[in-house]
Coordinates of C-alpha atoms in Angstrom, one line a residue:
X1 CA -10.5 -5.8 4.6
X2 CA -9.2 -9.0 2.5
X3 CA -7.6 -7.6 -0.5
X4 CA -8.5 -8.9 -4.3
X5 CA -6.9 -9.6 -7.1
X6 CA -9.1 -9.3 -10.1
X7 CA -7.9 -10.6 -13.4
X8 CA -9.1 -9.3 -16.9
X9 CA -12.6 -8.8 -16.3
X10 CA -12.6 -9.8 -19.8
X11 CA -11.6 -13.3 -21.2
X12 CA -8.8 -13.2 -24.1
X13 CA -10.7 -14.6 -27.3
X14 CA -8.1 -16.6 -29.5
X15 CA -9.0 -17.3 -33.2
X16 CA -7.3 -18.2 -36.2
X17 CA -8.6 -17.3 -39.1
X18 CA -7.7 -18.8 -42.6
X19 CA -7.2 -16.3 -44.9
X20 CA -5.9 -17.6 -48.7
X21 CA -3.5 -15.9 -50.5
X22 CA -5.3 -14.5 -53.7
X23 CA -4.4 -16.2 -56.9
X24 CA -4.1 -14.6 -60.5
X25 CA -6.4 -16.0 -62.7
X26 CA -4.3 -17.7 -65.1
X27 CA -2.6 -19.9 -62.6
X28 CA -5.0 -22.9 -62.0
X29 CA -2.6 -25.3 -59.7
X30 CA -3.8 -24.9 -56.3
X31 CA -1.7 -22.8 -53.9
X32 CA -1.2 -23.7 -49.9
X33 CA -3.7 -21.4 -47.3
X34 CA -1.6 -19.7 -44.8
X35 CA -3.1 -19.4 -41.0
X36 CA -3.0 -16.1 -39.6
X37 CA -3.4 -16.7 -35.7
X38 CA -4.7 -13.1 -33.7
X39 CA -6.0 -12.7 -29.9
X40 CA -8.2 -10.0 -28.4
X41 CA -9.7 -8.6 -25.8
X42 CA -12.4 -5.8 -26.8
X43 CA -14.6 -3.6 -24.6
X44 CA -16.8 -3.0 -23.4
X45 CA -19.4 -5.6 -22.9
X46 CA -22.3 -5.5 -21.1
X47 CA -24.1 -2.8 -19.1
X48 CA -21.8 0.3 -18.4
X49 CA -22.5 3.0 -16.1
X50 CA -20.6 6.1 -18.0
X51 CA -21.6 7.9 -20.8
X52 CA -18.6 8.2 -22.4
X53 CA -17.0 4.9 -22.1
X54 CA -13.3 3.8 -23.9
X55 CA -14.6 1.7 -27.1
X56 CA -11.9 -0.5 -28.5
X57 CA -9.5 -3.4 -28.7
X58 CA -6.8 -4.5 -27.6
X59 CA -5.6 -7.3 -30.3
X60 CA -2.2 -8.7 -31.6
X61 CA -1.5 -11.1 -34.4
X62 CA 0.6 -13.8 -35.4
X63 CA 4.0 -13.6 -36.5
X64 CA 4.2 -9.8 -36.3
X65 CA 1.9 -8.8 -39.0
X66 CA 0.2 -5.5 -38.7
X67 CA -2.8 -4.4 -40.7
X68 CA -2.8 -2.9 -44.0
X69 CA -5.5 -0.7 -42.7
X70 CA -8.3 -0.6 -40.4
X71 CA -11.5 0.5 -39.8
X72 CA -13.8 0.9 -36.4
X73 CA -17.7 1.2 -36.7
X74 CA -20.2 2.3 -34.1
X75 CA -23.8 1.7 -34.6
X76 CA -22.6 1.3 -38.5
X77 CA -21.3 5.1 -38.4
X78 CA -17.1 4.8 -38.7
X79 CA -15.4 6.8 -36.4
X80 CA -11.5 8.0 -35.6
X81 CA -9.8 5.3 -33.6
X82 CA -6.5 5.9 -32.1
X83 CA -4.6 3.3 -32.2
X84 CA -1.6 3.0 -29.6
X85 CA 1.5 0.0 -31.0
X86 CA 3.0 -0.2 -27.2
X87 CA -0.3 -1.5 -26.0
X88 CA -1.6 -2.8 -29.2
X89 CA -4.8 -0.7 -28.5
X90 CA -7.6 0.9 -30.8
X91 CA -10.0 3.0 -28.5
X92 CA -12.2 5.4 -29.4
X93 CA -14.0 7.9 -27.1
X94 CA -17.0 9.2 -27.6
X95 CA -16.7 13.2 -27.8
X96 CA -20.1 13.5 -26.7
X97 CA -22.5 11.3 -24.5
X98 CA -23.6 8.8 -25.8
X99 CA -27.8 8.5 -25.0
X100 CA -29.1 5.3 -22.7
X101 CA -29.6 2.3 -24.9
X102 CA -28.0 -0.6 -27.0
X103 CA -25.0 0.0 -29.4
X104 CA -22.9 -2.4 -31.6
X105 CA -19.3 -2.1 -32.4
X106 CA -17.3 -3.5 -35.4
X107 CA -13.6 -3.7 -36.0
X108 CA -12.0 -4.6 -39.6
X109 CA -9.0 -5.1 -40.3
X110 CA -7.7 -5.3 -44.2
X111 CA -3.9 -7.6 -44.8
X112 CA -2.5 -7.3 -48.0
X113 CA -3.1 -10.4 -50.3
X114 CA -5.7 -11.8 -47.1
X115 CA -9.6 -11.6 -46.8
X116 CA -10.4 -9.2 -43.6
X117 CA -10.8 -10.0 -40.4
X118 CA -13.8 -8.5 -38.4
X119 CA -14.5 -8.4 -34.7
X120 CA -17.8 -7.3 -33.2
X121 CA -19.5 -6.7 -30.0
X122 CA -22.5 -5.1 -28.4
X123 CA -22.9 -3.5 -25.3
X124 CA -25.6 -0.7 -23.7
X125 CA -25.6 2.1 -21.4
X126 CA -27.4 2.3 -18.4
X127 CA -30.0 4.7 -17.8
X128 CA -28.1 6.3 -14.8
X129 CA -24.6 6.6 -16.4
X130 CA -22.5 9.3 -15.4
X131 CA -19.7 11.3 -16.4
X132 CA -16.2 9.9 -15.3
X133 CA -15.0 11.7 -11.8
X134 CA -12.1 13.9 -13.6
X135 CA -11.9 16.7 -11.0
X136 CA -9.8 15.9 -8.2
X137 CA -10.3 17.1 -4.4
X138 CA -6.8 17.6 -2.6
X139 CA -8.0 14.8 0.0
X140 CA -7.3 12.5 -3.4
X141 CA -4.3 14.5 -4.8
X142 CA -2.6 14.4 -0.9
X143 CA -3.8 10.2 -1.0
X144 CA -2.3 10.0 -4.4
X145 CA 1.7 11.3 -2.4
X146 CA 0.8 9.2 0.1
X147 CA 1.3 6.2 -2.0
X148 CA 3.8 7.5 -3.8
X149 CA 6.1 8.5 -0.2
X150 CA 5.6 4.3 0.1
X151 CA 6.6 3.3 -3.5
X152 CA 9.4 5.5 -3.2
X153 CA 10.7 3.9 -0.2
X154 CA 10.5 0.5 -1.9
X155 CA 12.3 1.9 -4.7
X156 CA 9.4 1.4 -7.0
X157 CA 8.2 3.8 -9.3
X158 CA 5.5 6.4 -9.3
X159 CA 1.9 5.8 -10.0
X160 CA -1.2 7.9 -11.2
X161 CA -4.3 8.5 -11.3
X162 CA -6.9 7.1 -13.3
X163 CA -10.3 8.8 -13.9
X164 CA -11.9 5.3 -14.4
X165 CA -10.7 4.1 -10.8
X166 CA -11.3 7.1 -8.9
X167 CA -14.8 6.7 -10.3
X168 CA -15.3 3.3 -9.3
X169 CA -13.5 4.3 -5.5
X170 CA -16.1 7.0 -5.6
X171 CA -19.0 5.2 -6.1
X172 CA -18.0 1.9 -3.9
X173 CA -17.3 4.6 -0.8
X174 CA -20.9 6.3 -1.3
X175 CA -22.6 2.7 -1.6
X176 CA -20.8 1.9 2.0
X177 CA -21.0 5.5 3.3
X178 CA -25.1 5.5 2.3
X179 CA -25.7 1.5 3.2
X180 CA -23.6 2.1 6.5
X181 CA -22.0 -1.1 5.6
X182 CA -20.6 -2.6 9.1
X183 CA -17.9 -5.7 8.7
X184 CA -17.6 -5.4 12.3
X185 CA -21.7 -6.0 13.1
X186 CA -22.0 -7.7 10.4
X187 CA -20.3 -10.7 8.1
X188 CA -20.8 -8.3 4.8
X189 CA -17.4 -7.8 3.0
X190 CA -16.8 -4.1 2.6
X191 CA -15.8 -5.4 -0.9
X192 CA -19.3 -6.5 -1.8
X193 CA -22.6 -4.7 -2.9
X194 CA -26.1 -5.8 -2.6
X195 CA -28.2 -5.2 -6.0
X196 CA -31.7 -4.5 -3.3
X197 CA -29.4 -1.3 -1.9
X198 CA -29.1 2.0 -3.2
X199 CA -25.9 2.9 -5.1
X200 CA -25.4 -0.5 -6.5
X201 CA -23.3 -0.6 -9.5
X202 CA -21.7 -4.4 -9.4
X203 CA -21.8 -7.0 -6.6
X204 CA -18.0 -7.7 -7.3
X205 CA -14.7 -4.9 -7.7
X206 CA -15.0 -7.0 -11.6
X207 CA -18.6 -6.0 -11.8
X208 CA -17.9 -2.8 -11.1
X209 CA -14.8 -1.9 -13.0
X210 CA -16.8 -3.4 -16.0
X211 CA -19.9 -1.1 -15.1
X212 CA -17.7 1.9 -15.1
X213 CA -16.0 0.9 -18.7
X214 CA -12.4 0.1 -16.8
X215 CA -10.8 -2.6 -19.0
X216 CA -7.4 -3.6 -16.8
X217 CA -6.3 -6.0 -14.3
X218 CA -6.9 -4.5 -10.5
X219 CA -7.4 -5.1 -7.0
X220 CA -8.8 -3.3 -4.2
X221 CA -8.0 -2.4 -0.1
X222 CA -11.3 -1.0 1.8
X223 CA -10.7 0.2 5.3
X224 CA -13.2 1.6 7.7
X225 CA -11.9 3.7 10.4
X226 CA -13.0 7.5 11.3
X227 CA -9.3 8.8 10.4
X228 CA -7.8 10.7 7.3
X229 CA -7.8 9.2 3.6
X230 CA -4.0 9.4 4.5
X231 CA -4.4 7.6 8.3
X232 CA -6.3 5.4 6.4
X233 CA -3.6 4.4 4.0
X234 CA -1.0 4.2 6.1
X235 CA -2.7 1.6 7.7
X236 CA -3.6 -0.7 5.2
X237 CA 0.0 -0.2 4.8
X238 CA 1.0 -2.0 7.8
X239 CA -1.8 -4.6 7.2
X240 CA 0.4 -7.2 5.0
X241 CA -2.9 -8.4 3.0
X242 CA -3.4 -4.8 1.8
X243 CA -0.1 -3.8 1.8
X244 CA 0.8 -6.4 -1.0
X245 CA -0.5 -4.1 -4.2
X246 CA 2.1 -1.5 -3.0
X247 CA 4.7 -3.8 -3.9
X248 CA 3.7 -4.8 -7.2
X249 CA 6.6 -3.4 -9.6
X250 CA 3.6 -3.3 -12.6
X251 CA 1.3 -1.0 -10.5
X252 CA 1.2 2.3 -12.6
X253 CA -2.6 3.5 -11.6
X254 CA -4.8 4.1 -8.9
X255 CA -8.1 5.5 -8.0
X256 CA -9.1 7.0 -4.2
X257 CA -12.0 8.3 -2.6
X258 CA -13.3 8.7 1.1
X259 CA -16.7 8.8 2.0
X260 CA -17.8 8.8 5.8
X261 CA -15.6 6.4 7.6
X262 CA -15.0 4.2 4.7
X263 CA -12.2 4.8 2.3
X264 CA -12.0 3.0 -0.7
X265 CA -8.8 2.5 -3.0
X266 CA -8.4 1.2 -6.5
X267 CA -5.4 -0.2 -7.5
X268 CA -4.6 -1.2 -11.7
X269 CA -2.0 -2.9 -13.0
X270 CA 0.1 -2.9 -16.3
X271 CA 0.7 -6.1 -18.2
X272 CA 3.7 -8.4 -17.8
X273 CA 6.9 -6.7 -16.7
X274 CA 10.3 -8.9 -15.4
X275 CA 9.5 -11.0 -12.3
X276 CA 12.0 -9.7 -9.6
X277 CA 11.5 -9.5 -5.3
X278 CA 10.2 -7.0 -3.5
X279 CA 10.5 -7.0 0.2
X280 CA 9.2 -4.2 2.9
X281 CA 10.7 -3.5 4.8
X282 CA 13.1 -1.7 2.2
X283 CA 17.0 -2.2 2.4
X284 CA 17.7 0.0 5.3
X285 CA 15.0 1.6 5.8
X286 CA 15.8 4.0 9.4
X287 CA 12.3 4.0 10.6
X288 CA 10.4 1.1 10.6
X289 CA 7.5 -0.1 13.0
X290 CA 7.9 -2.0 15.5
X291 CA 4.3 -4.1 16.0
X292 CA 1.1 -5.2 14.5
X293 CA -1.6 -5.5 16.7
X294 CA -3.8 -6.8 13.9
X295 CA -6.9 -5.2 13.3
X296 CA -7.4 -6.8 9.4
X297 CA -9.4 -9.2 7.7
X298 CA -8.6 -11.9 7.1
X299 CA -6.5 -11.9 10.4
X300 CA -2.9 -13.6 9.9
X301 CA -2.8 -15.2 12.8
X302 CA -5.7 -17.3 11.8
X303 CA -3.1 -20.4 11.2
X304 CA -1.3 -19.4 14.0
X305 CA -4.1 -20.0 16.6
X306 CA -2.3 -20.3 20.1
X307 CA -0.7 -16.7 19.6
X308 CA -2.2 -13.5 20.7
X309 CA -1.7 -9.7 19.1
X310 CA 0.4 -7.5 19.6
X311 CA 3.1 -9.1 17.2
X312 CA 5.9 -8.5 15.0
X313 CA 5.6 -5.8 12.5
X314 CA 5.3 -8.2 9.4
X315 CA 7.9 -8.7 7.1
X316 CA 6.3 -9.3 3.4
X317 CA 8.3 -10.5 0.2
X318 CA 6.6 -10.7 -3.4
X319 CA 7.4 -11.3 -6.7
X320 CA 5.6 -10.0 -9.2
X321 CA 5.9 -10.2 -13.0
X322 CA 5.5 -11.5 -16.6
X323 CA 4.9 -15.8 -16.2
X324 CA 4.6 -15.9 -12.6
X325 CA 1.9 -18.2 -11.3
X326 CA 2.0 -19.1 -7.2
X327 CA 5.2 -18.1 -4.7
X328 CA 5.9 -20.1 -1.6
X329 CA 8.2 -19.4 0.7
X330 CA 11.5 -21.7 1.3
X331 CA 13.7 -20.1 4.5
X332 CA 13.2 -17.4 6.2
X333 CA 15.3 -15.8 9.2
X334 CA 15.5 -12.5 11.2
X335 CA 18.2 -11.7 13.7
X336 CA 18.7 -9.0 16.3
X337 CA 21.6 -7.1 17.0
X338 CA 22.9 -10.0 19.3
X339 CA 22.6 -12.5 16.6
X340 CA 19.6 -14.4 18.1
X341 CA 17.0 -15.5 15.6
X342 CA 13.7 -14.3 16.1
X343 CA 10.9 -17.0 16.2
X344 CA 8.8 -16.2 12.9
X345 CA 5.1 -16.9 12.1
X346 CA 5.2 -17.6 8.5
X347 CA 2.2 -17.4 5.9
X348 CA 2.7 -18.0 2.4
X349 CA 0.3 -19.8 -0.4
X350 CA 1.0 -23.3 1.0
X351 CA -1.0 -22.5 4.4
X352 CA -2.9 -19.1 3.3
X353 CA -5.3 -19.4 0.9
X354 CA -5.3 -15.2 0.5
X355 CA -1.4 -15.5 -0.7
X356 CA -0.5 -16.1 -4.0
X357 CA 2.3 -13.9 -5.2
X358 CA 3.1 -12.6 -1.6
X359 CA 4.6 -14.4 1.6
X360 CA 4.4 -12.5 5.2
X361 CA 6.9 -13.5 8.2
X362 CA 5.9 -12.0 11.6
X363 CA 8.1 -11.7 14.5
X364 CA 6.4 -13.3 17.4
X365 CA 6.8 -10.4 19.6
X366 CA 7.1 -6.9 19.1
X367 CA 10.3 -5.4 17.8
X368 CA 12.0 -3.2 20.0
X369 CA 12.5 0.4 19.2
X370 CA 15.9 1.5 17.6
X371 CA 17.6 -1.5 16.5
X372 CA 19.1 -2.8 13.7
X373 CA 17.5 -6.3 12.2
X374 CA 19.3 -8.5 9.9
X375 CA 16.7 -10.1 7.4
X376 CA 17.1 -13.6 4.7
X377 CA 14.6 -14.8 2.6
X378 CA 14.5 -16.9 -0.1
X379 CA 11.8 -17.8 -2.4
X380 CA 10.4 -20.0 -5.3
X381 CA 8.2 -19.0 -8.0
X382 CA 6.2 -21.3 -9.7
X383 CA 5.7 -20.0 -13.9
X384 CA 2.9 -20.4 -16.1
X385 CA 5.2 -23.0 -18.1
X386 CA 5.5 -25.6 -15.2
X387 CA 9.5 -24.3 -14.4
X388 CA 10.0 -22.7 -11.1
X389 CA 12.9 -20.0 -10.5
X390 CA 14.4 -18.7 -6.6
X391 CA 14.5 -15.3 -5.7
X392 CA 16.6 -14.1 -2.4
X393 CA 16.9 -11.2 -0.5
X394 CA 19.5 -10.3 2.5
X395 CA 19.3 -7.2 3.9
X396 CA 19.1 -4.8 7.0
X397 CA 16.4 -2.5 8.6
X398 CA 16.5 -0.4 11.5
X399 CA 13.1 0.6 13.9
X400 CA 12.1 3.8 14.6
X401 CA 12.9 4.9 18.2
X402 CA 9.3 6.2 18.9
X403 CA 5.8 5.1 17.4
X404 CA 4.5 7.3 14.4
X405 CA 8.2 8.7 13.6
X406 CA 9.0 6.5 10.6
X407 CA 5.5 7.9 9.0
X408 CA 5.9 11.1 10.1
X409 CA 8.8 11.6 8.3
X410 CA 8.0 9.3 5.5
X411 CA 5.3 11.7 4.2
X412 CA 7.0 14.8 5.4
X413 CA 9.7 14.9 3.0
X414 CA 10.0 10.9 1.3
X415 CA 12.6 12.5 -1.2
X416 CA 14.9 13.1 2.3
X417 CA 13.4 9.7 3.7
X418 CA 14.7 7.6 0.9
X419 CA 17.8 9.4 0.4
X420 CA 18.7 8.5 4.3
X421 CA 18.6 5.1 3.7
X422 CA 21.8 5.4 1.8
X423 CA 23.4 6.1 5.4
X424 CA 22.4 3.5 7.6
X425 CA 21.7 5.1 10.9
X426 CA 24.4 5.3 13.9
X427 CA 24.7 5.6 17.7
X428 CA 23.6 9.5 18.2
X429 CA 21.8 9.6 14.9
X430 CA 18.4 11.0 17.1
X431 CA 17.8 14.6 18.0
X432 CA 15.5 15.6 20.4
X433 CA 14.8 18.6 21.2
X434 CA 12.0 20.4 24.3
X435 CA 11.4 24.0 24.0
X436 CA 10.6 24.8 27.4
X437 CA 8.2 27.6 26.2
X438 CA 6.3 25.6 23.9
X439 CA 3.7 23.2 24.0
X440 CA 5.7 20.5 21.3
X441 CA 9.0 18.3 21.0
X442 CA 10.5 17.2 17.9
X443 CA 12.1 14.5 17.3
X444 CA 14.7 13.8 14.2
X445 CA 12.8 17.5 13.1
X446 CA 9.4 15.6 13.3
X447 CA 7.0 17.6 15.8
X448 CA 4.8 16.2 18.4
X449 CA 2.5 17.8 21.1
X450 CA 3.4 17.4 24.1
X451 CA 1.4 15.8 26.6
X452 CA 2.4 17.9 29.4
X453 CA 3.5 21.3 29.2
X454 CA 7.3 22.1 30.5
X455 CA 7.4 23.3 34.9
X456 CA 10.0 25.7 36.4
X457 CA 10.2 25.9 39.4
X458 CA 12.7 27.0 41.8
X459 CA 14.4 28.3 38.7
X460 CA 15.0 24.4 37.2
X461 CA 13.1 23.2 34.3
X462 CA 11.0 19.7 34.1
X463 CA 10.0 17.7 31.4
X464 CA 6.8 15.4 31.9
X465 CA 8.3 11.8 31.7
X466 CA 5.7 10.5 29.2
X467 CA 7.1 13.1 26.9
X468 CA 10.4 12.7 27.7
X469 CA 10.3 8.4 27.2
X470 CA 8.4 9.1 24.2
X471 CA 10.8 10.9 22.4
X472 CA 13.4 8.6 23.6
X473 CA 11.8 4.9 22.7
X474 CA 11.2 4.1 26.0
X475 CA 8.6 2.5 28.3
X476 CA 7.0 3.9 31.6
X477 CA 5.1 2.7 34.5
X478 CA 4.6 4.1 37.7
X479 CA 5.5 1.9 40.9
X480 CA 2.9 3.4 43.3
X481 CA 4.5 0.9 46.4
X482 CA 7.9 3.2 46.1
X483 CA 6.4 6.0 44.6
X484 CA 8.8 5.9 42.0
X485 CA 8.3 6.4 38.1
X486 CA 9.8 3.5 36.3
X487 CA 11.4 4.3 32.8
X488 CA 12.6 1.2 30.4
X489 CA 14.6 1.2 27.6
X490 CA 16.8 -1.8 26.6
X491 CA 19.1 -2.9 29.2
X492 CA 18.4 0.1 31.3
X493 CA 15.8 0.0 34.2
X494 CA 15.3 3.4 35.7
X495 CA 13.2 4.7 38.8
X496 CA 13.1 8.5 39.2
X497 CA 11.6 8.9 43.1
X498 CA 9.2 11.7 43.7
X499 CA 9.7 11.0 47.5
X500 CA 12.9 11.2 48.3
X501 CA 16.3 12.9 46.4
X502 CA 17.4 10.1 44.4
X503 CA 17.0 7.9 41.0
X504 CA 18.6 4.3 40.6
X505 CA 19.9 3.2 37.3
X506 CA 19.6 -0.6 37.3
X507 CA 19.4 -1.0 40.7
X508 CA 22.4 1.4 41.7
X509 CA 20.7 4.2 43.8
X510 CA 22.3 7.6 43.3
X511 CA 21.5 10.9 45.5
X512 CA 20.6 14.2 43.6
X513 CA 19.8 17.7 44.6
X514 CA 17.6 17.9 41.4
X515 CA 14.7 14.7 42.1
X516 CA 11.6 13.8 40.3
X517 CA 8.9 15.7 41.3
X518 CA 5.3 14.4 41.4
X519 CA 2.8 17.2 40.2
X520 CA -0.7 16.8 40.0
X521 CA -0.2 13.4 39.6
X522 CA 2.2 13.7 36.7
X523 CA 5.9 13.0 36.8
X524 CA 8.2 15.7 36.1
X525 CA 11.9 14.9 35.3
X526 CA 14.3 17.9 36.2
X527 CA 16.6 18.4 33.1
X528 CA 19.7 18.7 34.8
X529 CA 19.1 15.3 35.8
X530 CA 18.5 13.9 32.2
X531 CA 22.6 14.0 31.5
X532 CA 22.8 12.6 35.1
X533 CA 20.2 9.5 34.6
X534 CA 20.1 8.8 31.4
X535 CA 23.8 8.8 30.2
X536 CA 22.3 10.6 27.1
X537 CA 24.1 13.7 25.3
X538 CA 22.1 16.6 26.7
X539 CA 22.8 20.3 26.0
X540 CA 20.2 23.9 27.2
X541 CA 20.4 26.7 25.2
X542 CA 19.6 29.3 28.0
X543 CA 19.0 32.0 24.9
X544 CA 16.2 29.3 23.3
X545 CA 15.4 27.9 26.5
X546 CA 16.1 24.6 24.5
X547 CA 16.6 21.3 26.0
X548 CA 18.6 19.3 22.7
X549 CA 19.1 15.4 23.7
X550 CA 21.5 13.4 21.4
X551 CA 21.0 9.4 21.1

């Protein structure tokens, strides 16, 4: 689903207050008044759905000045304010509920030599507030390394979790989960809640973070799919629209919660930071996909209408930071290891109205498995002061040499993951390896089920072919004419034949006294014939009865 950027769900208030300096008494010429300039943003406001919501302000003033003192009011009563100087904050929470009903707030503030300065609101709580969701389950916490594995790999830093978000992820899911909300049926954004259905807590993710007291910037991914809260992630991942709060450098906060089918995260946003480029994939990254077959609204292809799925896996640059109003993209180029550029499908916020910060560059086709890609990009960013900067990027990334490896090992070990990209990979960097008395293979110390379990016979082991192109990045179809599997990886075209002693490696026909056999309609590769066929390092370890395939 489309993902949005929600500003300040409350507007900055800028006043300026003239405040005289007190006179003695027993001068009488008149003195100048000096202008004390101060902005703030305080919250609540409005209807809010917890019962103990953050009261406060967030305020700064003119040239510096901080308050002599300072006092904070609720419903008249003065309460303890903390007050943080990083974040020019004052909040106060309530250390009890507070009851259903109206309540005003009042801030004074008392400068040496000036009159004080005085900022009220009101706001109420709902009759069905709740408590904020603090306990976590480990569906969340394992969600919460998920996104870390990928900010790691981008070389970003760590976020956390925020009992406000998770609270508004938790609600959101439960509205879709109860509602059975259906995008695909239906034309109803997954981001969207209807005030006539149960659950309802804001029409709008800025409706709802208001209702459940959350005061930052944020933006929100929805995906509904009967998979993992971790599947789940890894696919919005993929999708560039979603994938583009990951690479926000200012992320430091997020909030997760799956419900049904529907998973639901929260994504919030520190202020400012330096504007600099992010692009995924990362500077060498070893394992990246090698398609998008789409699946996401809006659909990128939208402005590319005469292509068709699967493409390219997409390609995203961003900056992000402190000033920076709209990004569009000015050259981009990907080469393969020939030197040939790829034709690119290219979306930025000149042609997509969803892009603002973020440009995506698709591949036409799919990538192939287990080559290196050189990637340029350059960028301009438009500021808030009418000035516009470039930002470029040249680096390489390598594909994974089977589909699901790269995530595999992402979330597996992302410390390891990362620290391999130091090393860009090289020729025999893969390890396969086939216990013959097991029902898996692993691949670069990844496990996968096998398909098909190992056959002896005659005293020679086989490998089911599926299994066997699998862990190698390779394609297979079966020519039923010659009765003949047909194995395809880069420049090599093979055909094992279950009919006859012999396999061709493009088009050179070689006799063996180890052939393909067909079983139960299943092609089963001998392994003696792997070394033989496929040019590959093989070794057996007769004590292990392990098949180990370098590449």
């Amino acid at each position: 689903m489309r993902n949005l950027k929600t500003p300040r769900w409350i507007s900055y208030v800028k006043l300026v207050a003239i405040l005289f300096l007190l006179v003695p008494s027993f001068i009488w010429t008149a003195k100048p008044a000096y202008a004390l300039t101060y902005e703030y943003l305080n919250y609540p406001q409005g209807k809010v759905g917890i019962v103990r919501p953050v009261i406060g302000l967030n305020v700064t003033f003119s040239d510096g000045m901080t308050p002599e003192s300072y006092h904070f009011y609720v419903n008249g009563e003065e309460v303890a304010v903390n007050y943080d100087p990083a974040s020019a904050k004052y909040d106060y929470v309530p250390k009890s509920d507070l009851p259903p009903g109206n309540y005003q707030a009042r801030m004074e503030f008392q400068f040496k030599g000036y009159s004080p300065i005085k900022v009220e609101w009101s706001f109420s709580v709902s009759n069905t507030a709740v408590s904020l969701a603090s306990t976590l389950s480990k569906e969340q916490e394992d969600g919460l390394q998920a996104i870390n594995d990928y900010r790691m790999k981008l070389g970003l830093s760590k976020v956390k979790f925020s009992d406000g978000l998770n609270t508004v992820a938790q609600k959101h899911a439960q509205y879709l989960s109860q509602n059975k909300i259906d995008p695909i049926k239906t034309s109803v954004s997954l981001h969207d809640e209807n005030s006539a259905l149960p659950g309802f807590i804001g029409k709008s993710l800025k409706e709802r973070a208001q209702y459940i007291g959350y005061t930052g910037a944020s933006s929100e991914d929805v995906a509904y799919n009967p998979v993992s809260l971790i599947e789940a992630i890894d696919s919005l991942f993929d999708a560039p629209y979603h994938r583009s709060p990951f690479l926000a450098p200012n992320l430091n906060e997020i909030g997760v919660f799956r419900a049904g089918d529907y998973h639901v995260i929260e994504f919030g946003f520190a202020d400012g930071g330096t504007p600099e480029i992010v692009v995924s994939p990362s500077s060498n990254d070893g394992y990246v996909p090698t398609t998008f077959d789409g699946h996401e609204t809006p659909d990128p292809l939208r402005i590319h209408s005469s292509l068709n799925y699967p493409v390219g896996y997409p390609v995203m640059a961003a900056v992000n930071g402190q000033g920076v109003k709209k990004v569009t993209l000015v050259d981009a180029e990907i080469r393969d290891e020939s030197g040939t550029a790829l034709t690119l499908l290219k979306n930025d916020s000149s042609n997509d109205n969803h892009l603002t910060n973020e440009v995506i560059v698709m591949p036409d086709k799919p990538l192939a498995f287990d080559r290196t890609y050189k990637a340029k990009i350059k960028l301009s960013a438009v500021m808030e002061d009418g000035t516009s900067k470039l930002f470029s990027k040249e680096w390489t990334f390598h594909t994974e040499p089977s589909s699901g490896l790269g995530v595999a090992k992402l979330h597996a070990d992302a410390a390891a993951y990362t620290a391999q990209m130091a090393q860009p990979l090289q020729l025999g960097a893969h390890v396969v390896t086939f216990g013959l008395n097991g029902d898996t293979y692993t691949l670069d110390q990844v496990p996968f089920p096998m398909k098909q379990k190992p056959y002896i016979q005659d005293g020679s082991s086989y490998l089911y072919i599926r299994d066997l192109a699998a862990a190698l990045g390779a394609t297979v179809e079966w020519n039923d004419q010659l009765k003949a599997a047909v194995y395809k990886k880069g420049d090599k075209n093979l055909l094992f034949y279950t009919n006859r002693s012999a396999f061709s490696v493009n088009g050179v026909e070689t006799i063996t006294q180890t052939p393909a056999l067909l079983i139960n309609e299943t092609t089963m590769i001998p392994v003696r014939l792997l070394s033989e066929a496929l040019g590959a390092n093989v070794a057996y370890d007769e004590s292990t009865r392990t098949v180990t395939i370098k590449y």
